[in-house]
């Protein structure tokens, strides 16, 4: 049995690279195709050209080459996996070769976060980044929250880690294209504190569970209808996970899952929220799913508590 988790990559025997998108893999590795060998591709590693695939194009590729691997995501047979690329294992090499990553690692390590809880994913993990690539920096388990606070202190201490400027926030907002206003988006994002700049490069601090936090696979239910609810968040421990998880106090809905990065970390425990998504029936309970498409329309999570405190309601 292959042991892998969210934000790892796997390489297949055809040299295709998939990002791992789940913690449990009952029928094969649950992933999404990100790179495939292509003589006309514009990414290059290990003497070979690759093409990068976005979410929609990856399914087009898989329908042509591996239709039997398609489910809600791509299911890679374990016997077709030739290599697991771990964000943690790659980090020492990246620290020696990339001054930006070395800066982030030093700041976090100096605050007591071991390198065994740090990693880099995204295009940098398989060595397929280009000059425009961001840094997808991973921190595992509870250390993530300490890392986020450390990065925020570093932004005001005069080191090479800087806050995001207005132009970058506008770019991020356009890319995310959320169903909330720019002012609401920015207010939530500034509080999250998990984005920054290093030597002119944008980076995210991404959360992945420690192995000790991985217990039960996500139940699958039946989608029913779109609804909008107001509720109180009772537990936001995994609000920065993917999917983000919010346990709530609501007469009908047990919890909320968000599959869109925009609404991860969107609310704190104890806050009132306004959310709209699709009800998923699990038999014994119901949940609300936000992010049922790549750019979900008519779906959102807003912290009413935060908006009221800042005078936006």
PDB file of C-alpha atoms in Angstrom:
ATOM      1  CA  UNK A   1       0.000   0.000   0.000  1.00  0.00           C
ATOM      2  CA  UNK A   2       1.407   3.384  -1.046  1.00  0.00           C
ATOM      3  CA  UNK A   3       1.411   5.978   1.744  1.00  0.00           C
ATOM      4  CA  UNK A   4       0.762   9.466   0.452  1.00  0.00           C
ATOM      5  CA  UNK A   5      -1.240  12.528   1.443  1.00  0.00           C
ATOM      6  CA  UNK A   6      -2.568  15.873   0.295  1.00  0.00           C
ATOM      7  CA  UNK A   7      -0.055  18.082  -1.603  1.00  0.00           C
ATOM      8  CA  UNK A   8       2.328  15.229  -2.439  1.00  0.00           C
ATOM      9  CA  UNK A   9       2.882  14.520  -6.145  1.00  0.00           C
ATOM     10  CA  UNK A  10       3.083  11.127  -7.821  1.00  0.00           C
ATOM     11  CA  UNK A  11       4.882  10.246 -11.039  1.00  0.00           C
ATOM     12  CA  UNK A  12       3.482   7.465 -13.210  1.00  0.00           C
ATOM     13  CA  UNK A  13       5.325   4.966 -15.396  1.00  0.00           C
ATOM     14  CA  UNK A  14       4.464   7.265 -18.345  1.00  0.00           C
ATOM     15  CA  UNK A  15       6.214  10.173 -16.571  1.00  0.00           C
ATOM     16  CA  UNK A  16       2.945  12.041 -15.966  1.00  0.00           C
ATOM     17  CA  UNK A  17       2.789  14.044 -12.735  1.00  0.00           C
ATOM     18  CA  UNK A  18      -0.334  14.206 -10.572  1.00  0.00           C
ATOM     19  CA  UNK A  19      -0.957  16.292  -7.481  1.00  0.00           C
ATOM     20  CA  UNK A  20      -2.404  14.221  -4.639  1.00  0.00           C
ATOM     21  CA  UNK A  21      -5.773  15.631  -3.542  1.00  0.00           C
ATOM     22  CA  UNK A  22      -6.850  13.373  -0.690  1.00  0.00           C
ATOM     23  CA  UNK A  23      -5.613  11.629   2.434  1.00  0.00           C
ATOM     24  CA  UNK A  24      -7.277   8.297   1.658  1.00  0.00           C
ATOM     25  CA  UNK A  25      -6.879   6.198  -1.490  1.00  0.00           C
ATOM     26  CA  UNK A  26      -9.164   3.156  -1.369  1.00  0.00           C
ATOM     27  CA  UNK A  27      -9.151   2.321  -5.093  1.00  0.00           C
ATOM     28  CA  UNK A  28      -5.935   3.985  -6.268  1.00  0.00           C
ATOM     29  CA  UNK A  29      -4.196   7.306  -5.677  1.00  0.00           C
ATOM     30  CA  UNK A  30      -6.696  10.179  -5.779  1.00  0.00           C
ATOM     31  CA  UNK A  31      -5.063  12.994  -7.720  1.00  0.00           C
ATOM     32  CA  UNK A  32      -5.324  15.531 -10.509  1.00  0.00           C
ATOM     33  CA  UNK A  33      -3.043  15.517 -13.563  1.00  0.00           C
ATOM     34  CA  UNK A  34      -0.783  18.580 -13.532  1.00  0.00           C
ATOM     35  CA  UNK A  35       2.019  17.818 -16.044  1.00  0.00           C
ATOM     36  CA  UNK A  36       2.463  15.401 -18.935  1.00  0.00           C
ATOM     37  CA  UNK A  37       5.384  14.905 -21.353  1.00  0.00           C
ATOM     38  CA  UNK A  38       4.843  16.984 -24.499  1.00  0.00           C
ATOM     39  CA  UNK A  39       7.408  17.934 -27.157  1.00  0.00           C
ATOM     40  CA  UNK A  40       5.584  21.260 -27.551  1.00  0.00           C
ATOM     41  CA  UNK A  41       5.387  21.930 -23.833  1.00  0.00           C
ATOM     42  CA  UNK A  42       6.974  24.999 -22.238  1.00  0.00           C
ATOM     43  CA  UNK A  43       8.123  23.382 -18.970  1.00  0.00           C
ATOM     44  CA  UNK A  44      11.429  21.513 -18.841  1.00  0.00           C
ATOM     45  CA  UNK A  45      12.997  19.048 -16.390  1.00  0.00           C
ATOM     46  CA  UNK A  46      15.372  16.098 -16.572  1.00  0.00           C
ATOM     47  CA  UNK A  47      15.949  16.572 -20.306  1.00  0.00           C
ATOM     48  CA  UNK A  48      12.258  16.407 -21.151  1.00  0.00           C
ATOM     49  CA  UNK A  49       9.540  18.928 -22.070  1.00  0.00           C
ATOM     50  CA  UNK A  50       6.216  18.944 -20.251  1.00  0.00           C
ATOM     51  CA  UNK A  51       2.886  20.654 -20.665  1.00  0.00           C
ATOM     52  CA  UNK A  52       1.066  22.048 -17.629  1.00  0.00           C
ATOM     53  CA  UNK A  53      -2.632  21.196 -17.377  1.00  0.00           C
ATOM     54  CA  UNK A  54      -5.271  23.199 -15.579  1.00  0.00           C
ATOM     55  CA  UNK A  55      -8.240  21.459 -13.981  1.00  0.00           C
ATOM     56  CA  UNK A  56     -10.497  21.375 -17.064  1.00  0.00           C
ATOM     57  CA  UNK A  57      -7.761  20.484 -19.555  1.00  0.00           C
ATOM     58  CA  UNK A  58      -6.536  17.685 -17.313  1.00  0.00           C
ATOM     59  CA  UNK A  59      -9.873  15.909 -17.665  1.00  0.00           C
ATOM     60  CA  UNK A  60      -9.715  16.339 -21.457  1.00  0.00           C
ATOM     61  CA  UNK A  61      -6.286  14.668 -21.433  1.00  0.00           C
ATOM     62  CA  UNK A  62      -7.479  11.840 -19.209  1.00  0.00           C
ATOM     63  CA  UNK A  63     -10.582  11.198 -21.322  1.00  0.00           C
ATOM     64  CA  UNK A  64      -8.257  10.670 -24.278  1.00  0.00           C
ATOM     65  CA  UNK A  65      -5.489   8.668 -22.584  1.00  0.00           C
ATOM     66  CA  UNK A  66      -6.964   7.053 -19.459  1.00  0.00           C
ATOM     67  CA  UNK A  67     -10.769   7.322 -19.400  1.00  0.00           C
ATOM     68  CA  UNK A  68     -10.933   4.456 -16.916  1.00  0.00           C
ATOM     69  CA  UNK A  69      -8.995   6.585 -14.395  1.00  0.00           C
ATOM     70  CA  UNK A  70     -11.666   9.305 -14.274  1.00  0.00           C
ATOM     71  CA  UNK A  71     -14.011   9.689 -11.310  1.00  0.00           C
ATOM     72  CA  UNK A  72     -14.692  12.901  -9.373  1.00  0.00           C
ATOM     73  CA  UNK A  73     -10.892  13.224  -9.579  1.00  0.00           C
ATOM     74  CA  UNK A  74      -8.284  11.021 -11.293  1.00  0.00           C
ATOM     75  CA  UNK A  75      -7.712   7.583  -9.767  1.00  0.00           C
ATOM     76  CA  UNK A  76      -4.157   6.418 -10.505  1.00  0.00           C
ATOM     77  CA  UNK A  77      -3.673   2.650 -10.100  1.00  0.00           C
ATOM     78  CA  UNK A  78      -1.024   2.039  -7.476  1.00  0.00           C
ATOM     79  CA  UNK A  79       0.897  -0.296  -9.791  1.00  0.00           C
ATOM     80  CA  UNK A  80       1.301   2.591 -12.270  1.00  0.00           C
ATOM     81  CA  UNK A  81       3.011   4.859  -9.716  1.00  0.00           C
ATOM     82  CA  UNK A  82       6.781   4.987 -10.206  1.00  0.00           C
ATOM     83  CA  UNK A  83       7.664   7.694  -7.648  1.00  0.00           C
ATOM     84  CA  UNK A  84       6.170   9.671  -4.783  1.00  0.00           C
ATOM     85  CA  UNK A  85       7.388  13.266  -4.577  1.00  0.00           C
ATOM     86  CA  UNK A  86       7.215  14.516  -0.997  1.00  0.00           C
ATOM     87  CA  UNK A  87       7.293  18.267  -0.225  1.00  0.00           C
ATOM     88  CA  UNK A  88       9.263  17.471   2.941  1.00  0.00           C
ATOM     89  CA  UNK A  89      11.874  15.288   1.260  1.00  0.00           C
ATOM     90  CA  UNK A  90      12.583  17.822  -1.481  1.00  0.00           C
ATOM     91  CA  UNK A  91      13.078  20.745   0.919  1.00  0.00           C
ATOM     92  CA  UNK A  92      16.801  20.338   1.804  1.00  0.00           C
ATOM     93  CA  UNK A  93      17.745  20.394  -1.882  1.00  0.00           C
ATOM     94  CA  UNK A  94      15.610  23.503  -2.469  1.00  0.00           C
ATOM     95  CA  UNK A  95      17.138  25.321   0.499  1.00  0.00           C
ATOM     96  CA  UNK A  96      20.552  24.850  -1.115  1.00  0.00           C
ATOM     97  CA  UNK A  97      19.411  26.026  -4.557  1.00  0.00           C
ATOM     98  CA  UNK A  98      16.757  28.723  -3.983  1.00  0.00           C
ATOM     99  CA  UNK A  99      17.451  31.772  -1.817  1.00  0.00           C
ATOM    100  CA  UNK A 100      13.741  32.608  -1.530  1.00  0.00           C
ATOM    101  CA  UNK A 101      12.892  29.216  -0.065  1.00  0.00           C
ATOM    102  CA  UNK A 102      15.976  29.371   2.134  1.00  0.00           C
ATOM    103  CA  UNK A 103      14.665  32.658   3.575  1.00  0.00           C
ATOM    104  CA  UNK A 104      11.243  31.210   4.408  1.00  0.00           C
ATOM    105  CA  UNK A 105      12.758  28.086   5.945  1.00  0.00           C
ATOM    106  CA  UNK A 106      15.193  30.105   8.073  1.00  0.00           C
ATOM    107  CA  UNK A 107      12.429  32.344   9.424  1.00  0.00           C
ATOM    108  CA  UNK A 108      10.275  29.342  10.345  1.00  0.00           C
ATOM    109  CA  UNK A 109      13.148  27.237  11.691  1.00  0.00           C
ATOM    110  CA  UNK A 110      14.385  30.112  13.860  1.00  0.00           C
ATOM    111  CA  UNK A 111      10.915  30.199  15.468  1.00  0.00           C
ATOM    112  CA  UNK A 112      11.227  26.507  16.422  1.00  0.00           C
ATOM    113  CA  UNK A 113       9.373  24.839  13.533  1.00  0.00           C
ATOM    114  CA  UNK A 114      11.435  21.806  12.427  1.00  0.00           C
ATOM    115  CA  UNK A 115      12.142  21.238   8.753  1.00  0.00           C
ATOM    116  CA  UNK A 116      10.327  17.910   9.096  1.00  0.00           C
ATOM    117  CA  UNK A 117       7.104  19.969   9.329  1.00  0.00           C
ATOM    118  CA  UNK A 118       7.903  22.113   6.269  1.00  0.00           C
ATOM    119  CA  UNK A 119       7.839  21.476   2.516  1.00  0.00           C
ATOM    120  CA  UNK A 120       7.289  22.922  -0.956  1.00  0.00           C
ATOM    121  CA  UNK A 121       4.677  21.672  -3.406  1.00  0.00           C
ATOM    122  CA  UNK A 122       3.289  22.979  -6.727  1.00  0.00           C
ATOM    123  CA  UNK A 123       5.457  23.273  -9.824  1.00  0.00           C
ATOM    124  CA  UNK A 124       8.656  23.550  -7.766  1.00  0.00           C
ATOM    125  CA  UNK A 125       8.221  20.061  -6.302  1.00  0.00           C
ATOM    126  CA  UNK A 126       8.878  18.216  -9.610  1.00  0.00           C
ATOM    127  CA  UNK A 127      11.277  20.958 -10.789  1.00  0.00           C
ATOM    128  CA  UNK A 128       8.901  22.312 -13.450  1.00  0.00           C
ATOM    129  CA  UNK A 129       8.653  25.922 -12.281  1.00  0.00           C
ATOM    130  CA  UNK A 130       9.298  28.930 -14.511  1.00  0.00           C
ATOM    131  CA  UNK A 131      10.061  32.592 -13.839  1.00  0.00           C
ATOM    132  CA  UNK A 132       6.373  33.303 -13.182  1.00  0.00           C
ATOM    133  CA  UNK A 133       5.833  30.478 -10.691  1.00  0.00           C
ATOM    134  CA  UNK A 134       4.663  31.228  -7.175  1.00  0.00           C
ATOM    135  CA  UNK A 135       5.914  29.313  -4.136  1.00  0.00           C
ATOM    136  CA  UNK A 136       3.434  26.867  -2.620  1.00  0.00           C
ATOM    137  CA  UNK A 137       4.927  26.375   0.833  1.00  0.00           C
ATOM    138  CA  UNK A 138       3.475  23.614   3.028  1.00  0.00           C
ATOM    139  CA  UNK A 139       3.466  23.371   6.815  1.00  0.00           C
ATOM    140  CA  UNK A 140       2.065  20.265   8.495  1.00  0.00           C
ATOM    141  CA  UNK A 141      -0.412  20.015  11.344  1.00  0.00           C
ATOM    142  CA  UNK A 142      -0.617  22.423  14.306  1.00  0.00           C
ATOM    143  CA  UNK A 143       2.776  23.886  13.358  1.00  0.00           C
ATOM    144  CA  UNK A 144       0.953  25.643  10.489  1.00  0.00           C
ATOM    145  CA  UNK A 145      -0.638  28.155  12.865  1.00  0.00           C
ATOM    146  CA  UNK A 146       2.699  28.968  14.474  1.00  0.00           C
ATOM    147  CA  UNK A 147       4.206  29.337  10.987  1.00  0.00           C
ATOM    148  CA  UNK A 148       1.438  31.721   9.921  1.00  0.00           C
ATOM    149  CA  UNK A 149       1.992  33.912  12.985  1.00  0.00           C
ATOM    150  CA  UNK A 150       5.767  33.811  12.456  1.00  0.00           C
ATOM    151  CA  UNK A 151       5.436  34.939   8.838  1.00  0.00           C
ATOM    152  CA  UNK A 152       3.173  37.817   9.874  1.00  0.00           C
ATOM    153  CA  UNK A 153       5.693  39.009  12.446  1.00  0.00           C
ATOM    154  CA  UNK A 154       8.438  38.759   9.827  1.00  0.00           C
ATOM    155  CA  UNK A 155       6.511  41.060   7.493  1.00  0.00           C
ATOM    156  CA  UNK A 156       6.928  43.951   9.935  1.00  0.00           C
ATOM    157  CA  UNK A 157      10.429  43.145  11.160  1.00  0.00           C
ATOM    158  CA  UNK A 158      12.333  44.379   8.110  1.00  0.00           C
ATOM    159  CA  UNK A 159      13.484  40.986   6.811  1.00  0.00           C
ATOM    160  CA  UNK A 160      13.076  39.831   3.194  1.00  0.00           C
ATOM    161  CA  UNK A 161       9.523  38.598   3.759  1.00  0.00           C
ATOM    162  CA  UNK A 162       7.056  41.324   2.818  1.00  0.00           C
ATOM    163  CA  UNK A 163       3.324  41.946   2.843  1.00  0.00           C
ATOM    164  CA  UNK A 164       1.340  41.707  -0.374  1.00  0.00           C
ATOM    165  CA  UNK A 165       0.733  45.026  -2.119  1.00  0.00           C
ATOM    166  CA  UNK A 166      -2.533  46.298  -3.595  1.00  0.00           C
ATOM    167  CA  UNK A 167      -1.708  45.263  -7.157  1.00  0.00           C
ATOM    168  CA  UNK A 168      -1.075  41.665  -6.097  1.00  0.00           C
ATOM    169  CA  UNK A 169      -4.286  41.541  -4.068  1.00  0.00           C
ATOM    170  CA  UNK A 170      -6.203  42.740  -7.115  1.00  0.00           C
ATOM    171  CA  UNK A 171      -4.544  40.028  -9.203  1.00  0.00           C
ATOM    172  CA  UNK A 172      -5.432  37.349  -6.665  1.00  0.00           C
ATOM    173  CA  UNK A 173      -9.037  38.571  -6.522  1.00  0.00           C
ATOM    174  CA  UNK A 174      -9.391  38.462 -10.302  1.00  0.00           C
ATOM    175  CA  UNK A 175      -7.879  34.979 -10.413  1.00  0.00           C
ATOM    176  CA  UNK A 176     -10.195  33.680  -7.685  1.00  0.00           C
ATOM    177  CA  UNK A 177     -13.260  35.479  -9.075  1.00  0.00           C
ATOM    178  CA  UNK A 178     -15.246  34.970  -5.851  1.00  0.00           C
ATOM    179  CA  UNK A 179     -18.903  35.706  -5.210  1.00  0.00           C
ATOM    180  CA  UNK A 180     -18.084  38.382  -2.645  1.00  0.00           C
ATOM    181  CA  UNK A 181     -16.976  41.981  -3.146  1.00  0.00           C
ATOM    182  CA  UNK A 182     -13.308  42.944  -3.299  1.00  0.00           C
ATOM    183  CA  UNK A 183     -13.560  44.790   0.032  1.00  0.00           C
ATOM    184  CA  UNK A 184     -15.036  41.711   1.726  1.00  0.00           C
ATOM    185  CA  UNK A 185     -12.466  39.441   0.089  1.00  0.00           C
ATOM    186  CA  UNK A 186      -9.553  41.613   1.207  1.00  0.00           C
ATOM    187  CA  UNK A 187     -10.842  41.910   4.770  1.00  0.00           C
ATOM    188  CA  UNK A 188     -11.040  38.138   5.162  1.00  0.00           C
ATOM    189  CA  UNK A 189      -7.683  37.541   3.443  1.00  0.00           C
ATOM    190  CA  UNK A 190      -5.747  40.060   5.516  1.00  0.00           C
ATOM    191  CA  UNK A 191      -6.956  38.365   8.679  1.00  0.00           C
ATOM    192  CA  UNK A 192      -5.900  34.907   7.437  1.00  0.00           C
ATOM    193  CA  UNK A 193      -2.294  36.053   7.127  1.00  0.00           C
ATOM    194  CA  UNK A 194      -1.142  33.057   5.087  1.00  0.00           C
ATOM    195  CA  UNK A 195       0.175  34.900   2.041  1.00  0.00           C
ATOM    196  CA  UNK A 196       3.311  36.941   1.530  1.00  0.00           C
ATOM    197  CA  UNK A 197       6.125  37.991  -0.794  1.00  0.00           C
ATOM    198  CA  UNK A 198       9.791  37.035  -0.763  1.00  0.00           C
ATOM    199  CA  UNK A 199      12.238  38.697  -3.173  1.00  0.00           C
ATOM    200  CA  UNK A 200       9.313  39.729  -5.373  1.00  0.00           C
ATOM    201  CA  UNK A 201       7.748  36.252  -5.481  1.00  0.00           C
ATOM    202  CA  UNK A 202       4.286  35.558  -4.105  1.00  0.00           C
ATOM    203  CA  UNK A 203       3.933  32.614  -1.714  1.00  0.00           C
ATOM    204  CA  UNK A 204       1.154  30.795   0.135  1.00  0.00           C
ATOM    205  CA  UNK A 205       1.403  28.937   3.418  1.00  0.00           C
ATOM    206  CA  UNK A 206      -0.640  25.793   2.752  1.00  0.00           C
ATOM    207  CA  UNK A 207      -1.956  23.485   5.464  1.00  0.00           C
ATOM    208  CA  UNK A 208      -1.649  19.695   5.327  1.00  0.00           C
ATOM    209  CA  UNK A 209      -2.584  17.352   8.156  1.00  0.00           C
ATOM    210  CA  UNK A 210       0.059  15.603  10.208  1.00  0.00           C
ATOM    211  CA  UNK A 211      -0.068  11.841   9.810  1.00  0.00           C
ATOM    212  CA  UNK A 212      -1.478  11.681  13.362  1.00  0.00           C
ATOM    213  CA  UNK A 213      -4.452  13.843  12.308  1.00  0.00           C
ATOM    214  CA  UNK A 214      -5.538  11.532   9.478  1.00  0.00           C
ATOM    215  CA  UNK A 215      -8.239   9.219  10.806  1.00  0.00           C
ATOM    216  CA  UNK A 216     -11.332   8.678   8.670  1.00  0.00           C
ATOM    217  CA  UNK A 217     -11.998   9.006   4.930  1.00  0.00           C
ATOM    218  CA  UNK A 218     -14.472  11.615   3.780  1.00  0.00           C
ATOM    219  CA  UNK A 219     -17.962  10.206   3.481  1.00  0.00           C
ATOM    220  CA  UNK A 220     -19.682  10.535   0.116  1.00  0.00           C
ATOM    221  CA  UNK A 221     -23.337  11.529  -0.090  1.00  0.00           C
ATOM    222  CA  UNK A 222     -25.971  12.705  -2.548  1.00  0.00           C
ATOM    223  CA  UNK A 223     -26.209  16.322  -3.734  1.00  0.00           C
ATOM    224  CA  UNK A 224     -29.686  17.804  -3.453  1.00  0.00           C
ATOM    225  CA  UNK A 225     -30.292  21.567  -3.603  1.00  0.00           C
ATOM    226  CA  UNK A 226     -28.636  24.956  -3.281  1.00  0.00           C
ATOM    227  CA  UNK A 227     -29.470  26.723  -0.034  1.00  0.00           C
ATOM    228  CA  UNK A 228     -28.207  29.726   1.926  1.00  0.00           C
ATOM    229  CA  UNK A 229     -27.790  29.480   5.694  1.00  0.00           C
ATOM    230  CA  UNK A 230     -26.649  31.501   8.680  1.00  0.00           C
ATOM    231  CA  UNK A 231     -24.940  29.565  11.463  1.00  0.00           C
ATOM    232  CA  UNK A 232     -22.329  29.744  14.216  1.00  0.00           C
ATOM    233  CA  UNK A 233     -18.963  28.030  13.705  1.00  0.00           C
ATOM    234  CA  UNK A 234     -18.197  25.670  16.588  1.00  0.00           C
ATOM    235  CA  UNK A 235     -14.865  24.232  15.364  1.00  0.00           C
ATOM    236  CA  UNK A 236     -12.467  25.619  12.738  1.00  0.00           C
ATOM    237  CA  UNK A 237      -9.477  23.365  13.442  1.00  0.00           C
ATOM    238  CA  UNK A 238      -9.320  22.246   9.807  1.00  0.00           C
ATOM    239  CA  UNK A 239     -10.537  25.468   8.200  1.00  0.00           C
ATOM    240  CA  UNK A 240      -7.285  25.740   6.198  1.00  0.00           C
ATOM    241  CA  UNK A 241      -7.330  22.121   5.028  1.00  0.00           C
ATOM    242  CA  UNK A 242      -8.562  21.046   1.590  1.00  0.00           C
ATOM    243  CA  UNK A 243     -11.469  20.699   1.706  1.00  0.00           C
ATOM    244  CA  UNK A 244     -11.805  23.268   4.470  1.00  0.00           C
ATOM    245  CA  UNK A 245     -13.990  21.964   7.285  1.00  0.00           C
ATOM    246  CA  UNK A 246     -16.241  24.059   9.503  1.00  0.00           C
ATOM    247  CA  UNK A 247     -18.339  22.403  12.181  1.00  0.00           C
ATOM    248  CA  UNK A 248     -21.417  24.540  12.829  1.00  0.00           C
ATOM    249  CA  UNK A 249     -24.412  24.961  15.092  1.00  0.00           C
ATOM    250  CA  UNK A 250     -27.404  24.749  12.750  1.00  0.00           C
ATOM    251  CA  UNK A 251     -30.743  22.987  12.979  1.00  0.00           C
ATOM    252  CA  UNK A 252     -30.336  21.167   9.650  1.00  0.00           C
ATOM    253  CA  UNK A 253     -26.680  21.248   8.519  1.00  0.00           C
ATOM    254  CA  UNK A 254     -23.996  19.431  10.521  1.00  0.00           C
ATOM    255  CA  UNK A 255     -20.909  20.977   8.921  1.00  0.00           C
ATOM    256  CA  UNK A 256     -19.595  22.850   5.876  1.00  0.00           C
ATOM    257  CA  UNK A 257     -16.939  21.704   3.416  1.00  0.00           C
ATOM    258  CA  UNK A 258     -15.280  24.192   1.071  1.00  0.00           C
ATOM    259  CA  UNK A 259     -13.371  22.944  -1.952  1.00  0.00           C
ATOM    260  CA  UNK A 260     -12.337  26.407  -3.107  1.00  0.00           C
ATOM    261  CA  UNK A 261      -9.176  27.972  -1.683  1.00  0.00           C
ATOM    262  CA  UNK A 262     -10.926  31.351  -1.447  1.00  0.00           C
ATOM    263  CA  UNK A 263     -13.025  30.227   1.505  1.00  0.00           C
ATOM    264  CA  UNK A 264     -10.409  28.309   3.484  1.00  0.00           C
ATOM    265  CA  UNK A 265      -9.789  29.957   6.850  1.00  0.00           C
ATOM    266  CA  UNK A 266     -12.761  32.229   6.185  1.00  0.00           C
ATOM    267  CA  UNK A 267     -14.204  32.121   9.718  1.00  0.00           C
ATOM    268  CA  UNK A 268     -13.099  31.441  13.288  1.00  0.00           C
ATOM    269  CA  UNK A 269     -14.758  29.317  15.939  1.00  0.00           C
ATOM    270  CA  UNK A 270     -17.522  31.293  17.627  1.00  0.00           C
ATOM    271  CA  UNK A 271     -18.268  33.494  14.617  1.00  0.00           C
ATOM    272  CA  UNK A 272     -21.581  33.819  12.819  1.00  0.00           C
ATOM    273  CA  UNK A 273     -21.354  33.062   9.098  1.00  0.00           C
ATOM    274  CA  UNK A 274     -23.450  33.428   5.979  1.00  0.00           C
ATOM    275  CA  UNK A 275     -22.892  30.559   3.525  1.00  0.00           C
ATOM    276  CA  UNK A 276     -24.451  29.307   0.324  1.00  0.00           C
ATOM    277  CA  UNK A 277     -23.730  25.991  -1.359  1.00  0.00           C
ATOM    278  CA  UNK A 278     -25.154  22.582  -2.204  1.00  0.00           C
ATOM    279  CA  UNK A 279     -26.725  20.355   0.443  1.00  0.00           C
ATOM    280  CA  UNK A 280     -25.197  16.877   0.471  1.00  0.00           C
ATOM    281  CA  UNK A 281     -27.249  14.196   2.221  1.00  0.00           C
ATOM    282  CA  UNK A 282     -25.229  11.535   4.020  1.00  0.00           C
ATOM    283  CA  UNK A 283     -28.160   9.510   5.314  1.00  0.00           C
ATOM    284  CA  UNK A 284     -27.748  10.269   9.003  1.00  0.00           C
ATOM    285  CA  UNK A 285     -26.830  13.939   8.512  1.00  0.00           C
ATOM    286  CA  UNK A 286     -26.491  16.740   5.991  1.00  0.00           C
ATOM    287  CA  UNK A 287     -23.637  19.020   5.108  1.00  0.00           C
ATOM    288  CA  UNK A 288     -23.254  22.127   2.954  1.00  0.00           C
ATOM    289  CA  UNK A 289     -20.661  21.937   0.179  1.00  0.00           C
ATOM    290  CA  UNK A 290     -19.150  25.178  -1.126  1.00  0.00           C
ATOM    291  CA  UNK A 291     -17.040  25.006  -4.275  1.00  0.00           C
ATOM    292  CA  UNK A 292     -18.959  22.472  -6.348  1.00  0.00           C
ATOM    293  CA  UNK A 293     -17.243  23.730  -9.496  1.00  0.00           C
ATOM    294  CA  UNK A 294     -13.799  25.158 -10.270  1.00  0.00           C
ATOM    295  CA  UNK A 295     -15.083  28.768 -10.120  1.00  0.00           C
ATOM    296  CA  UNK A 296     -18.312  28.325  -8.151  1.00  0.00           C
ATOM    297  CA  UNK A 297     -21.087  30.718  -8.971  1.00  0.00           C
ATOM    298  CA  UNK A 298     -23.670  31.487  -6.341  1.00  0.00           C
ATOM    299  CA  UNK A 299     -21.618  29.860  -3.549  1.00  0.00           C
ATOM    300  CA  UNK A 300     -19.725  31.575  -0.740  1.00  0.00           C
ATOM    301  CA  UNK A 301     -18.773  31.784   2.927  1.00  0.00           C
ATOM    302  CA  UNK A 302     -18.715  35.153   4.729  1.00  0.00           C
ATOM    303  CA  UNK A 303     -17.927  35.867   8.368  1.00  0.00           C
ATOM    304  CA  UNK A 304     -20.790  38.095   9.472  1.00  0.00           C
ATOM    305  CA  UNK A 305     -18.971  38.686  12.752  1.00  0.00           C
ATOM    306  CA  UNK A 306     -15.887  40.039  10.957  1.00  0.00           C
ATOM    307  CA  UNK A 307     -17.908  42.149   8.541  1.00  0.00           C
ATOM    308  CA  UNK A 308     -19.941  43.680  11.368  1.00  0.00           C
ATOM    309  CA  UNK A 309     -16.813  44.436  13.403  1.00  0.00           C
ATOM    310  CA  UNK A 310     -15.252  46.251  10.441  1.00  0.00           C
ATOM    311  CA  UNK A 311     -18.398  48.164   9.512  1.00  0.00           C
ATOM    312  CA  UNK A 312     -19.089  46.394   6.205  1.00  0.00           C
ATOM    313  CA  UNK A 313     -22.571  45.305   7.261  1.00  0.00           C
TER     314      UNK A 313
END
